[in-house]
Coordinates of C-alpha atoms and ligand atoms in Angstrom, one line a residue:
X64 CA -13.2 -15.6 6.4
X65 CA -13.0 -16.7 2.8
X66 CA -14.0 -20.3 2.2
X67 CA -11.0 -21.6 0.3
X68 CA -7.6 -22.8 1.4
X69 CA -4.3 -21.2 0.8
X70 CA -3.3 -24.5 -0.8
X71 CA -6.1 -24.2 -3.4
X72 CA -5.0 -20.6 -4.1
X73 CA -1.4 -21.7 -4.5
X74 CA -2.4 -24.3 -7.0
X75 CA -4.6 -21.9 -8.9
X76 CA -1.9 -19.3 -8.9
X77 CA 0.7 -21.9 -10.0
X78 CA -1.6 -22.9 -12.9
X79 CA -2.0 -19.3 -14.0
X80 CA 1.8 -18.8 -13.8
X81 CA 2.5 -21.9 -15.8
X82 CA 0.0 -20.9 -18.5
X83 CA -1.1 -17.3 -18.0
X84 CA -2.8 -17.0 -21.4
X85 CA -4.5 -20.4 -21.6
X86 CA -8.2 -20.1 -22.2
X87 CA -8.8 -23.1 -20.0
X88 CA -7.7 -21.2 -16.9
X89 CA -10.9 -21.0 -14.9
X90 CA -12.6 -17.6 -14.6
X91 CA -12.9 -16.3 -11.1
X92 CA -16.0 -14.9 -9.4
X93 CA -15.3 -12.6 -6.4
X94 CA -18.4 -12.4 -4.3
X95 CA -18.3 -9.1 -2.4
X96 CA -20.4 -8.1 0.6
X97 CA -20.2 -4.5 -0.6
X98 CA -18.4 -3.1 -3.6
X99 CA -16.7 0.3 -4.0
X100 CA -16.2 0.5 -7.8
X101 CA -13.8 3.4 -7.8
X102 CA -16.6 6.0 -7.7
X103 CA -19.4 4.8 -5.6
X104 CA -20.4 2.1 -3.1
X105 CA -22.7 -0.7 -4.2
X106 CA -24.4 -3.5 -2.3
X107 CA -23.7 -7.2 -2.6
X108 CA -21.9 -7.8 -6.0
X109 CA -19.9 -10.3 -8.0
X110 CA -16.8 -9.4 -9.9
X111 CA -16.1 -11.9 -12.7
X112 CA -12.5 -12.2 -13.8
X113 CA -10.8 -13.8 -16.8
X114 CA -7.1 -13.9 -16.8
X115 CA -5.9 -10.4 -15.7
X116 CA -9.0 -8.4 -16.5
X117 CA -12.5 -7.9 -15.1
X118 CA -15.1 -9.1 -17.6
X119 CA -18.3 -8.3 -15.6
X120 CA -19.6 -6.7 -12.4
X121 CA -22.9 -8.1 -11.5
X122 CA -25.4 -7.2 -8.8
X123 CA -25.8 -9.8 -6.1
X124 CA -23.9 -13.0 -5.6
X125 CA -23.7 -15.0 -8.8
X126 CA -21.7 -18.1 -9.7
X127 CA -20.9 -18.3 -13.5
X128 CA -20.6 -21.9 -14.7
X129 CA -17.1 -23.3 -14.1
X130 CA -15.8 -20.2 -12.3
X131 CA -13.7 -20.5 -9.1
X132 CA -15.6 -18.7 -6.3
X133 CA -13.7 -16.4 -4.1
X134 CA -16.0 -15.7 -1.1
X135 CA -15.6 -12.1 0.3
X136 CA -19.2 -11.8 1.3
X137 CA -18.3 -10.4 4.7
X138 CA -16.0 -7.8 3.3
X139 CA -16.0 -4.6 1.2
X140 CA -14.2 -5.1 -2.1
X141 CA -12.4 -2.1 -3.7
X142 CA -10.2 -1.6 -6.8
X143 CA -6.5 -2.1 -6.1
X144 CA -5.2 1.1 -4.5
X145 CA -3.0 3.6 -6.3
X146 CA -0.3 5.7 -4.7
X147 CA 0.4 8.5 -7.2
X148 CA 3.6 9.7 -5.5
X149 CA 6.2 7.2 -4.4
X150 CA 9.9 6.8 -4.4
X151 CA 10.0 3.0 -4.5
X152 CA 13.6 2.6 -3.5
X153 CA 13.6 5.2 -0.7
X154 CA 14.2 4.0 2.9
X155 CA 12.4 5.8 5.7
X156 CA 14.4 8.9 6.8
X157 CA 14.4 7.8 10.4
X158 CA 16.5 4.7 9.6
X159 CA 19.8 6.1 8.5
X160 CA 21.6 9.4 7.6
X161 CA 20.5 10.3 4.1
X162 CA 23.9 11.4 2.8
X163 CA 25.6 8.3 4.3
X164 CA 23.0 6.1 2.7
X165 CA 23.4 7.9 -0.7
X166 CA 27.1 7.4 -0.9
X167 CA 27.2 3.9 0.5
X168 CA 24.6 2.4 -1.8
X169 CA 24.7 1.7 -5.6
X170 CA 21.8 1.6 -8.0
X171 CA 22.0 -2.2 -7.6
X172 CA 21.6 -1.9 -3.8
X173 CA 18.7 0.5 -4.3
X174 CA 17.0 -2.0 -6.7
X175 CA 17.0 -4.7 -4.0
X176 CA 15.6 -2.1 -1.5
X177 CA 12.9 -1.2 -4.1
X178 CA 12.0 -4.8 -4.7
X179 CA 11.4 -5.2 -1.0
X180 CA 9.4 -2.0 -0.6
X181 CA 7.4 -2.8 -3.7
X182 CA 6.3 -6.1 -2.3
X183 CA 5.4 -4.4 1.0
X184 CA 3.3 -1.9 -0.9
X185 CA 1.4 -4.5 -2.8
X186 CA 0.6 -6.4 0.5
X187 CA -0.7 -3.1 1.9
X188 CA -3.2 -3.1 -1.0
X189 CA -1.4 -0.9 -3.6
X190 CA -1.6 -2.5 -7.0
X191 CA -0.3 0.5 -8.9
X192 CA 1.9 3.5 -8.2
X193 CA 3.6 6.4 -9.8
X194 CA 7.3 6.7 -8.9
X195 CA 8.2 10.4 -9.2
X196 CA 12.0 10.3 -8.8
X197 CA 14.3 7.4 -9.0
X198 CA 16.8 6.2 -11.5
X199 CA 17.9 3.0 -13.4
X200 CA 16.9 0.9 -10.4
X201 CA 13.2 2.0 -10.7
X202 CA 13.1 1.0 -14.4
X203 CA 14.7 -2.4 -13.6
X204 CA 12.3 -3.0 -10.8
X205 CA 9.3 -1.9 -12.9
X206 CA 10.4 -4.3 -15.7
X207 CA 10.9 -7.2 -13.2
X208 CA 7.4 -6.7 -11.8
X209 CA 5.9 -6.6 -15.3
X210 CA 7.9 -9.7 -16.2
X211 CA 6.5 -11.6 -13.3
X212 CA 9.9 -12.0 -11.6
X213 CA 9.1 -10.2 -8.4
X214 CA 5.9 -9.0 -6.7
X215 CA 4.9 -5.4 -6.7
X216 CA 2.5 -2.7 -8.0
X217 CA 2.2 -1.7 -11.6
X218 CA 4.6 1.2 -11.8
X219 CA 4.6 4.4 -13.8
X220 CA 8.1 5.9 -13.4
X221 CA 9.7 9.3 -13.9
X222 CA 13.4 8.5 -13.5
X223 CA 15.4 11.5 -12.2
X224 CA 13.3 14.7 -11.6
X225 CA 14.2 17.5 -14.1
X226 CA 15.3 20.7 -12.4
X227 CA 18.0 23.4 -12.4
X228 CA 21.5 23.5 -11.1
X229 CA 21.3 24.3 -7.3
X230 CA 17.6 23.3 -7.3
X231 CA 15.8 20.7 -5.2
X232 CA 17.0 17.8 -7.4
X233 CA 20.7 18.8 -7.7
X234 CA 22.5 16.1 -5.9
X235 CA 25.7 18.1 -5.8
X236 CA 24.3 20.9 -3.5
X237 CA 26.0 21.1 -0.2
X238 CA 28.5 18.3 -0.8
X239 CA 32.2 18.2 -1.6
X240 CA 32.4 19.6 -5.2
X241 CA 35.1 17.1 -6.0
X242 CA 32.6 14.2 -5.6
X243 CA 30.9 13.0 -8.8
X244 CA 28.5 10.4 -10.0
X245 CA 27.4 10.2 -13.7
X246 CA 23.8 9.7 -12.6
X247 CA 23.7 13.1 -10.8
X248 CA 23.5 14.9 -14.2
X249 CA 20.6 12.9 -15.5
X250 CA 18.0 15.4 -14.2
X251 CA 19.8 18.7 -14.5
X252 CA 18.1 21.2 -16.9
X253 CA 19.4 24.8 -17.4
X254 CA 17.8 25.9 -20.7
X255 CA 14.7 25.0 -22.7
X256 CA 16.9 23.0 -25.1
X257 CA 18.2 20.9 -22.2
X258 CA 14.7 20.4 -21.0
X259 CA 13.7 19.1 -24.4
X260 CA 16.7 16.8 -24.6
X261 CA 16.3 15.4 -21.1
X262 CA 12.6 14.6 -21.6
X263 CA 13.5 12.7 -24.7
X264 CA 16.4 10.9 -23.0
X265 CA 14.1 9.9 -20.1
X266 CA 11.6 8.5 -22.6
X267 CA 14.4 6.5 -24.2
X268 CA 15.5 5.2 -20.8
X269 CA 12.0 4.0 -20.0
X270 CA 10.2 6.9 -18.3
X271 CA 6.4 6.8 -18.5
X272 CA 5.8 10.1 -16.7
X273 CA 8.0 13.2 -16.4
X274 CA 8.7 14.9 -13.0
X275 CA 9.7 18.5 -12.8
X276 CA 11.1 20.5 -9.9
X277 CA 9.9 24.1 -10.6
X278 CA 10.5 25.2 -7.0
X279 CA 12.9 24.5 -4.1
X280 CA 12.1 21.8 -1.6
X281 CA 12.7 20.8 2.0
X282 CA 14.8 17.7 2.2
X283 CA 17.6 19.2 0.1
X284 CA 20.6 21.3 1.0
X285 CA 20.8 25.0 0.2
X286 CA 17.6 25.7 -1.8
X287 CA 14.5 27.4 -0.5
X288 CA 11.0 25.9 -0.9
X289 CA 9.6 29.5 -1.3
X290 CA 11.6 30.1 -4.5
X291 CA 10.7 29.3 -8.1
X292 CA 14.0 27.8 -9.3
X293 CA 13.1 26.6 -12.8
X294 CA 12.6 29.2 -15.5
X295 CA 9.2 29.5 -17.2
X296 CA 10.6 28.7 -20.7
X297 CA 12.3 25.5 -19.3
X298 CA 9.0 24.4 -17.7
X299 CA 7.1 25.2 -20.9
X300 CA 9.5 23.3 -23.2
X301 CA 9.6 20.3 -20.9
X302 CA 5.8 20.1 -20.8
X303 CA 5.4 20.6 -24.6
X304 CA 8.0 17.8 -25.3
X305 CA 6.5 15.4 -22.8
X306 CA 3.0 15.8 -24.0
X307 CA 4.1 15.4 -27.6
X308 CA 5.6 12.1 -26.6
X309 CA 2.4 11.1 -24.7
X310 CA 3.9 11.5 -21.3
X311 CA 2.1 13.3 -18.4
X312 CA 4.0 15.8 -16.3
X313 CA 4.0 15.9 -12.5
X314 CA 5.6 19.0 -10.8
X315 CA 7.0 19.4 -7.3
X316 CA 5.9 22.9 -6.3
X317 CA 5.4 24.8 -3.1
X318 CA 4.9 28.6 -3.8
X319 CA 1.8 29.9 -5.4
X320 CA 3.4 32.0 -8.2
X321 CA 5.4 28.9 -9.4
X322 CA 2.2 26.8 -9.2
X323 CA 0.4 29.3 -11.4
X324 CA 3.3 29.4 -13.9
X325 CA 3.5 25.7 -14.2
X326 CA -0.3 25.2 -14.4
X327 CA -0.4 27.7 -17.3
X328 CA 2.4 25.8 -18.9
X329 CA 0.1 22.7 -18.9
X330 CA 1.4 20.4 -16.2
X331 CA -1.0 17.5 -15.2
X332 CA -0.4 17.5 -11.4
X333 CA 0.9 19.7 -8.6
X334 CA 2.8 17.6 -6.1
X335 CA 2.7 19.0 -2.5
X336 CA 1.3 22.4 -3.5
X337 CA 2.0 23.5 0.1
X338 CA 1.9 27.3 -0.2
X339 CA -1.0 27.4 -2.6
X340 CA -3.3 30.5 -2.4
X341 CA -7.0 30.6 -3.2
X342 CA -6.1 32.1 -6.6
X343 CA -3.6 29.3 -7.4
X344 CA -6.2 26.7 -6.4
X345 CA -8.8 28.4 -8.5
X346 CA -6.6 28.2 -11.5
X347 CA -5.9 24.5 -10.8
X348 CA -9.6 23.9 -10.6
X349 CA -10.3 25.7 -13.9
X350 CA -7.6 23.8 -15.7
X351 CA -8.5 20.4 -14.2
X352 CA -5.0 20.0 -12.7
X353 CA -4.7 17.4 -9.9
X354 CA -3.2 18.1 -6.5
X355 CA -1.3 15.3 -4.9
X356 CA -0.9 16.7 -1.3
X357 CA 1.5 14.0 0.1
X358 CA 0.5 14.8 3.7
X359 CA 2.1 11.6 4.9
X360 CA 5.7 12.6 4.1
X361 CA 5.4 15.7 6.2
X362 CA 4.4 13.8 9.2
X363 CA 7.3 11.3 8.6
X364 CA 9.9 14.0 8.1
X365 CA 8.6 16.1 11.0
X366 CA 9.1 13.2 13.3
X367 CA 12.6 12.7 12.1
X368 CA 13.5 16.4 12.2
X369 CA 12.2 16.6 15.8
X370 CA 13.7 13.4 17.2
X371 CA 16.7 12.6 14.9
X372 CA 17.9 15.8 13.1
X373 CA 21.3 14.1 12.7
X374 CA 19.8 11.7 10.2
X375 CA 18.8 14.5 7.8
X376 CA 21.2 16.4 5.4
X377 CA 22.7 19.5 7.1
X378 CA 20.3 22.4 7.4
X379 CA 17.2 20.5 6.4
X380 CA 15.8 19.8 9.9
X381 CA 15.3 23.5 10.3
X382 CA 13.5 23.7 7.0
X383 CA 11.3 20.7 8.0
X384 CA 10.3 22.2 11.3
X385 CA 9.6 25.6 9.8
X386 CA 7.5 24.3 6.9
X387 CA 6.1 20.8 7.5
X388 CA 3.0 21.8 9.4
X389 CA 1.9 24.2 6.7
X390 CA 0.6 21.7 4.2
X391 CA -1.9 20.1 6.7
X392 CA -3.1 23.6 7.6
X393 CA -3.5 24.6 3.9
X394 CA -5.1 21.4 2.6
X395 CA -8.7 22.2 3.6
X396 CA -8.4 25.2 1.3
X397 CA -7.8 22.9 -1.6
X398 CA -10.8 20.8 -0.6
X399 CA -13.0 23.9 -0.4
X400 CA -11.8 25.1 -3.8
X401 CA -12.9 21.7 -5.3
X402 CA -9.5 20.9 -6.8
X403 CA -9.2 17.3 -8.0
X404 CA -7.2 15.3 -5.4
X405 CA -5.2 12.2 -6.1
X406 CA -3.7 10.0 -3.3
X407 CA 0.1 10.1 -2.8
X408 CA 2.4 9.5 0.2
X409 CA 5.9 10.4 -1.2
X410 CA 7.1 7.2 0.6
X411 CA 9.0 4.1 -0.5
X412 CA 9.5 2.0 2.6
X413 CA 6.7 2.6 5.2
X414 CA 3.0 2.5 5.6
X415 CA 1.3 3.8 2.4
X416 CA -2.1 3.6 4.0
X417 CA -1.4 6.6 6.3
X418 CA -2.6 9.2 3.8
X419 CA -6.3 8.0 4.1
X420 CA -6.7 9.3 7.7
X421 CA -4.9 12.5 6.8
X422 CA -7.0 13.3 3.8
X423 CA -10.2 12.8 5.9
X424 CA -8.8 14.9 8.7
X425 CA -8.2 17.6 6.1
X426 CA -11.8 17.6 5.0
X427 CA -12.4 14.9 2.4
X428 CA -15.2 12.5 3.0
X429 CA -14.1 8.8 3.4
X430 CA -15.7 8.2 -0.1
X431 CA -13.7 11.1 -1.6
X432 CA -10.5 9.7 0.0
X433 CA -11.2 6.3 -1.5
X434 CA -11.8 7.9 -4.9
X435 CA -8.5 9.8 -4.6
X436 CA -6.7 6.4 -4.2
X437 CA -8.7 4.6 -7.0
X438 CA -10.7 6.2 -9.8
X439 CA -9.1 9.7 -9.5
X440 CA -5.5 8.3 -9.3
X441 CA -6.2 6.0 -12.3
X442 CA -7.4 9.1 -14.2
X443 CA -4.3 11.0 -13.3
X444 CA -2.0 8.2 -14.3
X445 CA -3.9 8.0 -17.5
X446 CA -4.8 4.3 -17.4
X447 CA -8.6 3.8 -17.6
X448 CA -8.1 0.2 -16.6
X449 CA -6.6 1.1 -13.2
X450 CA -8.5 2.3 -10.1
X451 CA -11.9 1.0 -11.1
X452 CA -13.9 -2.2 -11.1
X453 CA -15.8 -2.4 -14.3
X454 CA -15.7 -4.6 -17.5
X455 CA -12.2 -4.1 -19.0
X456 CA -10.5 -3.0 -15.7
X457 CA -7.4 -4.7 -14.5
X458 CA -8.3 -7.6 -12.2
X459 CA -6.7 -5.6 -9.3
X460 CA -8.8 -5.6 -6.2
X461 CA -8.5 -5.5 -2.4
X462 CA -10.9 -6.2 0.4
X463 CA -11.3 -5.0 4.0
X464 CA -13.6 -6.1 6.7
X465 CA -16.5 -3.6 7.4
X466 CA -17.3 -0.5 5.4
X467 CA -14.5 2.0 4.8
X468 CA -16.9 4.6 3.5
X469 CA -18.1 4.8 7.1
X470 CA -14.7 4.2 8.8
X471 CA -11.7 5.2 6.7
X472 CA -9.4 3.7 9.4
X473 CA -10.3 0.2 8.0
X474 CA -8.0 0.9 5.1
X475 CA -5.0 0.4 7.4
X476 CA -5.9 -3.3 7.5
X477 CA -6.3 -4.6 3.9
X478 CA -7.1 -8.3 4.2
X479 CA -7.2 -9.5 0.6
X480 CA -5.1 -8.4 -2.4
X481 CA -5.4 -9.6 -6.0
X482 CA -3.3 -8.1 -8.8
X483 CA -3.8 -9.1 -12.5
X484 CA -6.1 -12.0 -11.3
X485 CA -3.3 -13.4 -9.0
X486 CA -4.0 -13.5 -5.3
X487 CA -1.2 -12.2 -3.1
X488 CA -2.9 -11.9 0.3
X489 CA -5.9 -13.8 1.9
X490 CA -7.3 -13.3 5.4
X491 CA -4.5 -10.8 6.1
X492 CA -1.8 -13.4 5.3
X493 CA 0.6 -13.2 2.3
X494 CA 0.2 -15.9 -0.3
X495 CA 3.5 -16.8 -1.9
X496 CA 2.2 -16.8 -5.4
X497 CA 5.6 -16.2 -6.9
Ligands
ZN79 ZN1 8.6 13.0 -4.0

């Protein structure tokens, strides 16, 4: 157990909150039993923190003059975890009927949901995440987190996914055509020109990554996950415009031909990639494109489709049951092909640590699974300060008892969480820092 009191931490956190940039705020020295730095495991180490950044990582246990010591000598310290595919405002599908939920909740309601799920994610150890499909509420929650008003991970957000009429992102599919919501058009793209405009609009509205829907999906009415639904010129124009604005592009894709089209167009990550063939995986490997396999969400939806199909939109339980076991079966092919893997669950509410076990069951070593959720995910997000513990990194770190490179199951029990130098969890207990 750490040798400090929660009261001392509260005082330290309050001092930081009151004067976050004052030079007199004490440096912190986190003494780690072992240290996973985002790439490899090291022995006893000390991470020295000033304000919200790491300024040094030293071998052994050191105590810089004047620094507050945080004793994690019995634990393994890792960079704060990154979930590269979340929907921060999404409730678990097993809780309520999805259509009922959609038409009885406003963006404001979703923002409060998202604030709750964001805090839960942070306490599970996730100090950063990429939200690949939300709306105004995700931008508001991201800004509230950045402004120190609520607790949550650093968020990169995509707003509404861009895709065609009748595609996976078309909210009108399968519902009464007379119903309307201005937000339902925010992601619709039916020409290269519209793709260019929508990317620019999303940038203006606060998007920091662009999400495309080149193929059909599962949890939507009427479309088929085996079809490429977005035209090649729409994908190409969206990618060109996004990259020109410094935004990365994540693409939800199932079938192999659509994966190959989108990879050739220059996307940065394939989300799901469930029906990838060895040829498609080879192309991804050659182009350095990440796969975010999101194995967790298939388990979650499979469970709901099996036990509570009435909670899913009409016709989707059948799609779930027909397709949801395929990704787990196919994932070892991606591992074998040597494709870069980043960690992503596709969850909002729920346990974001579930993916670790699934990645290891699919063939990653525990160290590779940890890299997927730290160094690799930081690389995919495009923030070299995230997912690593090195001078200049964010002071985002977590700790678990024991050695997760030997037993990945330990990642289910993150005991210590710090984000930006502020402690949120100690000894498995939340610290009310703000
Ligand atoms: Zn998703």
